Short mmCIF file of C-alpha atoms in Angstrom, two decimals:
data_model
loop_
_atom_site.label_atom_id
_atom_site.label_comp_id
_atom_site.label_asym_id
_atom_site.label_seq_id
_atom_site.Cartn_x
_atom_site.Cartn_y
_atom_site.Cartn_z
CA MET A 23 7.84 115.34 197.08
CA THR A 24 9.71 117.95 195.12
CA SER A 25 10.49 117.65 191.49
CA GLN A 26 14.17 117.05 192.51
CA ASP A 27 13.10 114.28 195.11
CA LEU A 28 11.22 112.60 192.45
CA ALA A 29 13.94 112.77 189.88
CA LYS A 30 16.33 111.16 192.20
CA THR A 31 14.01 108.35 193.05
CA SER A 32 12.94 107.90 189.21
CA TYR A 33 16.60 107.68 188.10
CA ASP A 34 17.80 105.41 190.84
CA GLU A 35 15.08 102.98 189.78
CA VAL A 36 16.16 102.91 186.19
CA ALA A 37 19.65 103.48 186.35
CA THR A 38 20.77 100.04 184.98
CA ALA A 39 18.49 100.35 181.94
CA TYR A 40 18.78 104.02 181.16
CA ASP A 41 21.85 103.64 178.86
CA GLY A 42 19.53 101.85 176.43
CA TYR A 43 18.15 105.41 175.46
CA ALA A 44 21.36 106.20 173.69
CA GLN A 45 20.28 103.39 171.09
CA THR A 46 16.89 104.84 170.43
CA PRO A 47 16.31 107.23 167.33
CA ALA A 48 15.73 110.07 169.96
CA GLY A 49 19.01 109.32 171.72
CA ILE A 50 20.97 108.99 168.42
CA ILE A 51 19.68 112.25 167.39
CA GLU A 52 20.40 114.00 170.67
CA ALA A 53 24.08 112.73 170.55
CA GLN A 54 24.42 114.21 167.04
CA LEU A 55 23.08 117.53 168.17
CA ILE A 56 25.58 117.79 170.94
CA ALA A 57 28.47 116.66 168.59
CA ASN A 58 27.44 119.40 166.16
CA ALA A 59 27.25 122.02 169.10
CA LEU A 60 30.74 121.12 170.13
CA ASP A 61 32.22 120.62 166.56
CA ASP A 62 33.26 117.03 167.74
CA ASN A 63 36.41 118.90 169.12
CA LEU A 64 37.02 119.27 172.77
CA SER A 65 40.87 118.76 172.73
CA GLY A 66 42.32 119.51 176.13
CA LEU A 67 39.24 121.06 177.46
CA HIS A 68 37.60 120.39 180.86
CA VAL A 69 33.79 119.78 180.88
CA LEU A 70 30.99 120.00 183.70
CA ASP A 71 28.24 117.89 182.90
CA LEU A 72 25.22 118.77 185.03
CA GLY A 73 22.75 115.94 185.31
CA GLY A 74 25.10 113.61 183.48
CA GLY A 75 23.77 110.49 185.06
CA SER A 76 25.47 107.34 183.75
CA GLY A 77 27.97 109.16 181.66
CA ILE A 78 26.50 108.75 178.20
CA HIS A 79 27.51 112.27 176.85
CA ALA A 80 30.68 112.45 179.32
CA ARG A 81 31.98 109.57 177.45
CA GLU A 82 31.15 111.17 174.19
CA CYS A 83 33.27 114.17 175.42
CA ILE A 84 36.28 112.08 176.20
CA GLU A 85 36.00 110.72 172.53
CA TYR A 86 36.03 114.26 171.35
CA GLY A 87 39.40 114.85 173.10
CA ALA A 88 38.15 116.38 176.45
CA GLU A 89 40.86 116.43 179.04
CA SER A 90 38.42 115.65 181.70
CA VAL A 91 34.67 115.59 182.55
CA ASP A 92 33.15 116.06 186.01
CA ILE A 93 29.55 114.64 186.29
CA VAL A 94 27.20 116.05 188.77
CA ASP A 95 23.95 114.16 189.24
CA ILE A 96 21.21 113.76 191.93
CA SER A 97 21.01 110.02 191.46
CA PRO A 98 23.62 107.83 193.30
CA GLU A 99 22.68 104.88 191.15
CA MET A 100 23.22 106.53 187.90
CA LEU A 101 26.53 107.78 189.12
CA LYS A 102 27.41 103.98 190.21
CA VAL A 103 26.91 102.95 186.66
CA ALA A 104 28.96 105.82 185.28
CA SER A 105 31.96 104.98 187.66
CA SER A 106 31.40 101.19 186.85
CA ILE A 107 31.92 101.88 183.04
CA GLU A 108 34.84 103.93 183.72
CA GLU A 109 36.55 101.32 185.87
CA SER A 110 35.76 98.62 183.01
CA LEU A 111 37.45 100.81 180.53
CA GLY A 112 40.59 101.11 182.80
CA ARG A 113 40.28 104.90 182.92
CA LYS A 114 41.08 106.87 186.09
CA ASP A 115 40.39 110.55 186.76
CA LYS A 116 39.12 111.18 183.16
CA ILE A 117 35.47 111.17 184.30
CA ARG A 118 34.63 111.85 187.96
CA ALA A 119 31.18 111.46 189.52
CA PHE A 120 29.75 113.69 192.20
CA GLU A 121 26.42 113.41 193.86
CA ALA A 122 24.40 116.74 194.39
CA ASP A 123 21.25 118.37 193.25
CA ALA A 124 22.12 120.73 190.29
CA SER A 125 19.33 123.21 191.37
CA LYS A 126 21.14 123.87 194.56
CA PRO A 127 24.38 125.92 194.91
CA LEU A 128 27.07 123.44 194.16
CA SER A 129 29.63 125.32 196.37
CA GLU A 130 27.73 124.33 199.40
CA TYR A 131 28.26 120.62 198.84
CA GLY A 132 32.07 120.77 199.25
CA LEU A 133 32.79 118.94 196.08
CA LEU A 134 36.16 118.74 194.52
CA LEU A 135 35.11 120.69 191.33
CA ARG A 136 37.35 122.84 189.26
CA GLU A 137 36.81 126.61 189.70
CA SER A 138 35.54 126.93 186.18
CA TYR A 139 35.23 124.91 182.97
CA ASP A 140 35.66 125.46 179.25
CA VAL A 141 32.25 123.71 178.67
CA VAL A 142 29.16 123.11 180.91
CA MET A 143 26.48 120.71 179.76
CA ALA A 144 22.93 120.25 181.12
CA ASN A 145 20.94 117.70 179.30
CA TRP A 146 17.34 117.36 180.17
CA ILE A 147 17.81 118.80 183.80
CA PHE A 148 15.26 121.52 182.97
CA SER A 149 12.87 118.61 182.48
CA HIS A 150 12.71 118.12 186.25
CA ALA A 151 11.91 121.66 187.36
CA ASP A 152 8.16 122.34 188.31
CA LYS A 153 9.17 125.79 189.71
CA ARG A 154 11.06 128.80 188.28
CA SER A 155 13.09 128.85 191.33
CA THR A 156 14.38 125.53 190.76
CA LEU A 157 15.41 126.43 187.10
CA GLU A 158 16.92 129.63 188.35
CA GLY A 159 19.15 127.60 190.60
CA MET A 160 20.09 125.21 187.85
CA PHE A 161 21.18 128.44 185.56
CA ALA A 162 22.97 129.85 188.47
CA ASN A 163 25.27 126.96 188.66
CA ILE A 164 25.89 127.06 184.71
CA GLY A 165 26.90 130.78 185.08
CA ALA A 166 29.04 130.26 188.06
CA TYR A 167 31.06 127.44 186.64
CA LEU A 168 31.48 128.37 182.99
CA LYS A 169 34.59 130.25 182.08
CA PRO A 170 34.30 133.63 180.29
CA GLY A 171 34.06 132.65 176.60
CA GLY A 172 33.11 129.17 177.56
CA ILE A 173 30.34 127.09 175.76
CA PHE A 174 27.25 125.99 177.44
CA VAL A 175 25.43 123.02 175.72
CA GLY A 176 22.03 121.60 176.84
CA ILE A 177 19.07 119.45 175.63
CA ARG A 178 15.60 120.75 176.47
CA ASP A 179 11.90 119.75 175.87
CA ALA A 180 10.22 121.02 172.74
CA ASN A 181 6.57 120.89 172.86
CA PRO A 182 5.41 118.01 175.19
CA LEU A 183 2.06 118.14 173.44
CA SER A 184 3.67 117.44 169.81
CA HIS A 185 2.29 114.53 167.48
CA ASN A 186 5.66 112.92 167.77
CA PHE A 187 5.79 112.81 171.52
CA GLN A 188 2.26 111.13 171.43
CA THR A 189 3.01 108.47 168.79
CA GLY A 190 6.51 107.46 170.04
CA LYS A 191 7.74 107.63 166.44
CA TYR A 192 11.36 108.25 167.82
CA GLY A 193 11.53 105.92 170.60
CA VAL A 194 10.00 108.31 173.18
CA HIS A 195 6.30 108.76 173.97
CA VAL A 196 4.11 110.44 176.43
CA LYS A 197 1.36 108.64 178.29
CA TRP A 198 -0.37 111.49 180.00
CA VAL A 199 0.11 115.31 180.17
CA LYS A 200 -1.30 117.52 182.99
CA GLU A 201 -1.09 121.46 183.31
CA ILE A 202 0.65 122.79 186.34
CA GLU A 203 1.35 126.43 187.09
CA GLY A 204 3.50 127.68 184.37
CA GLY A 205 3.89 124.56 182.55
CA VAL A 206 3.04 120.83 182.42
CA LYS A 207 3.93 117.57 183.85
CA TYR A 208 3.87 114.26 181.98
CA TRP A 209 4.74 110.72 182.00
CA ALA A 210 7.57 109.82 179.62
CA VAL A 211 8.26 106.46 178.29
CA LEU A 212 11.62 105.83 176.66
CA HIS A 213 11.72 102.53 174.44
CA CYS A 214 15.06 101.34 175.51
CA LYS A 215 15.95 97.60 175.13
CA PRO A 216 15.53 95.18 176.70
CA GLU A 217 12.82 97.03 178.56
CA PRO A 218 11.35 100.48 178.54
CA VAL A 219 12.24 103.36 181.08
CA GLU A 220 9.44 105.40 182.52
CA PHE A 221 9.34 108.47 184.84
CA GLU A 222 7.51 111.59 185.50
CA VAL A 223 8.72 114.89 183.91
CA SER A 224 7.96 118.61 184.75
CA SER A 225 8.48 121.21 182.19
CA LEU A 226 7.85 124.94 182.21
CA GLU A 227 6.76 127.02 179.40
CA ILE A 228 9.71 129.32 179.83
CA ILE A 229 11.88 126.43 178.93
CA TYR A 230 9.78 124.53 176.18
CA GLY A 231 8.52 127.81 174.81
CA GLY A 232 11.99 128.82 173.77
CA SER A 233 12.61 131.89 176.12
CA LYS A 234 16.13 133.22 176.26
CA GLU A 235 15.44 135.10 179.52
CA LEU A 236 17.18 132.56 182.10
CA TYR A 237 20.05 132.09 179.89
CA GLU A 238 20.66 135.86 179.55
CA ASP A 239 20.05 136.34 183.27
CA VAL A 240 23.33 134.36 184.14
CA GLY A 241 25.32 136.17 181.35
CA LEU A 242 25.01 133.70 178.42
CA THR A 243 25.13 135.37 175.20
CA GLU A 244 24.71 134.33 171.34
CA VAL A 245 22.22 131.74 172.44
CA GLU A 246 21.37 129.54 169.55
CA GLU A 247 18.81 126.79 169.32
CA VAL A 248 19.84 124.02 167.09
CA PRO A 249 16.80 122.11 165.67
CA LEU A 250 16.75 118.38 165.38
CA GLU A 251 16.98 118.64 161.58
CA ARG A 252 20.57 119.64 161.99
CA SER A 253 21.30 116.00 163.12
CA PHE A 254 22.41 113.46 160.47
CA LEU A 255 19.15 111.83 160.83
CA GLY A 256 17.16 114.93 160.30
CA CYS A 257 17.37 115.36 156.50
CA GLY A 258 15.15 115.38 153.36
CA ALA A 259 11.46 114.55 153.99
CA CYS A 260 11.88 113.66 157.63
CA CYS A 261 13.00 117.23 158.87
CA LYS A 262 9.71 118.50 159.56
CA GLU A 263 8.72 115.36 161.44
CA VAL A 264 11.52 115.48 163.93
CA THR A 265 11.61 119.12 165.09
CA HIS A 266 9.17 118.62 168.06
CA VAL A 267 10.97 115.79 169.83
CA GLY A 268 13.37 118.16 171.59
CA PHE A 269 15.88 120.97 171.03
CA GLY A 270 19.52 121.21 171.48
CA GLY A 271 21.09 124.58 172.03
CA TYR A 272 24.43 126.41 172.95
CA ALA A 273 25.44 129.63 174.27
CA VAL A 274 28.63 131.43 175.05
CA GLN A 275 29.59 132.88 178.36
CA GLY A 276 29.94 136.52 178.17
CA ASP A 277 33.46 138.11 178.93
#
């Protein structure tokens, strides 16, 4: 089973419970990092959310003024949750959901996507790539759909072996970690309510080690990592404690 097949199966199984992650400390910090990267202002812009799942961050983008958000995700069950929430809110065509593997050329799926987007997001999809070729496919889609001068925003793994991942202090912990070629795979537990969400993750060192290579290969420039202490929870004495849960970041598409 490929890492993408595993991701589809895993997220289908946890789809109805996954939104609880947004209420964990890690989920709250994550939302604040994304808000900081976007300056809370997407007025009139169009967003592509790769791996957007149940639409947690897509809905935040609409709150920040985005004209529309297109979610692409490998899990049909996660997309059903996103569509159901939009229906309950009485919104139509503000958030659209498309099923596809973000590591494969999206142009081959026949999706009714825009030609390009002002913002492309990819939150945690790099955590489901156990081969460099899979990552390269993900980045190829980012580069293909981001407008010149547009902004890419993503959340990636930091050090999977960090103390905070082991203890679960911020609502996420790791049960086990195993080495694979070029990185690690591990079992992640998200302490959502009313029940935890668990699945296997694969992460390559070229991602969690902070390399800019794959970003630059698709024309992303001005790549900046935003450490967790930039969130509203990361202040004072806790700054050093939150820096290894994950990293947010953004980059600009070169002209």
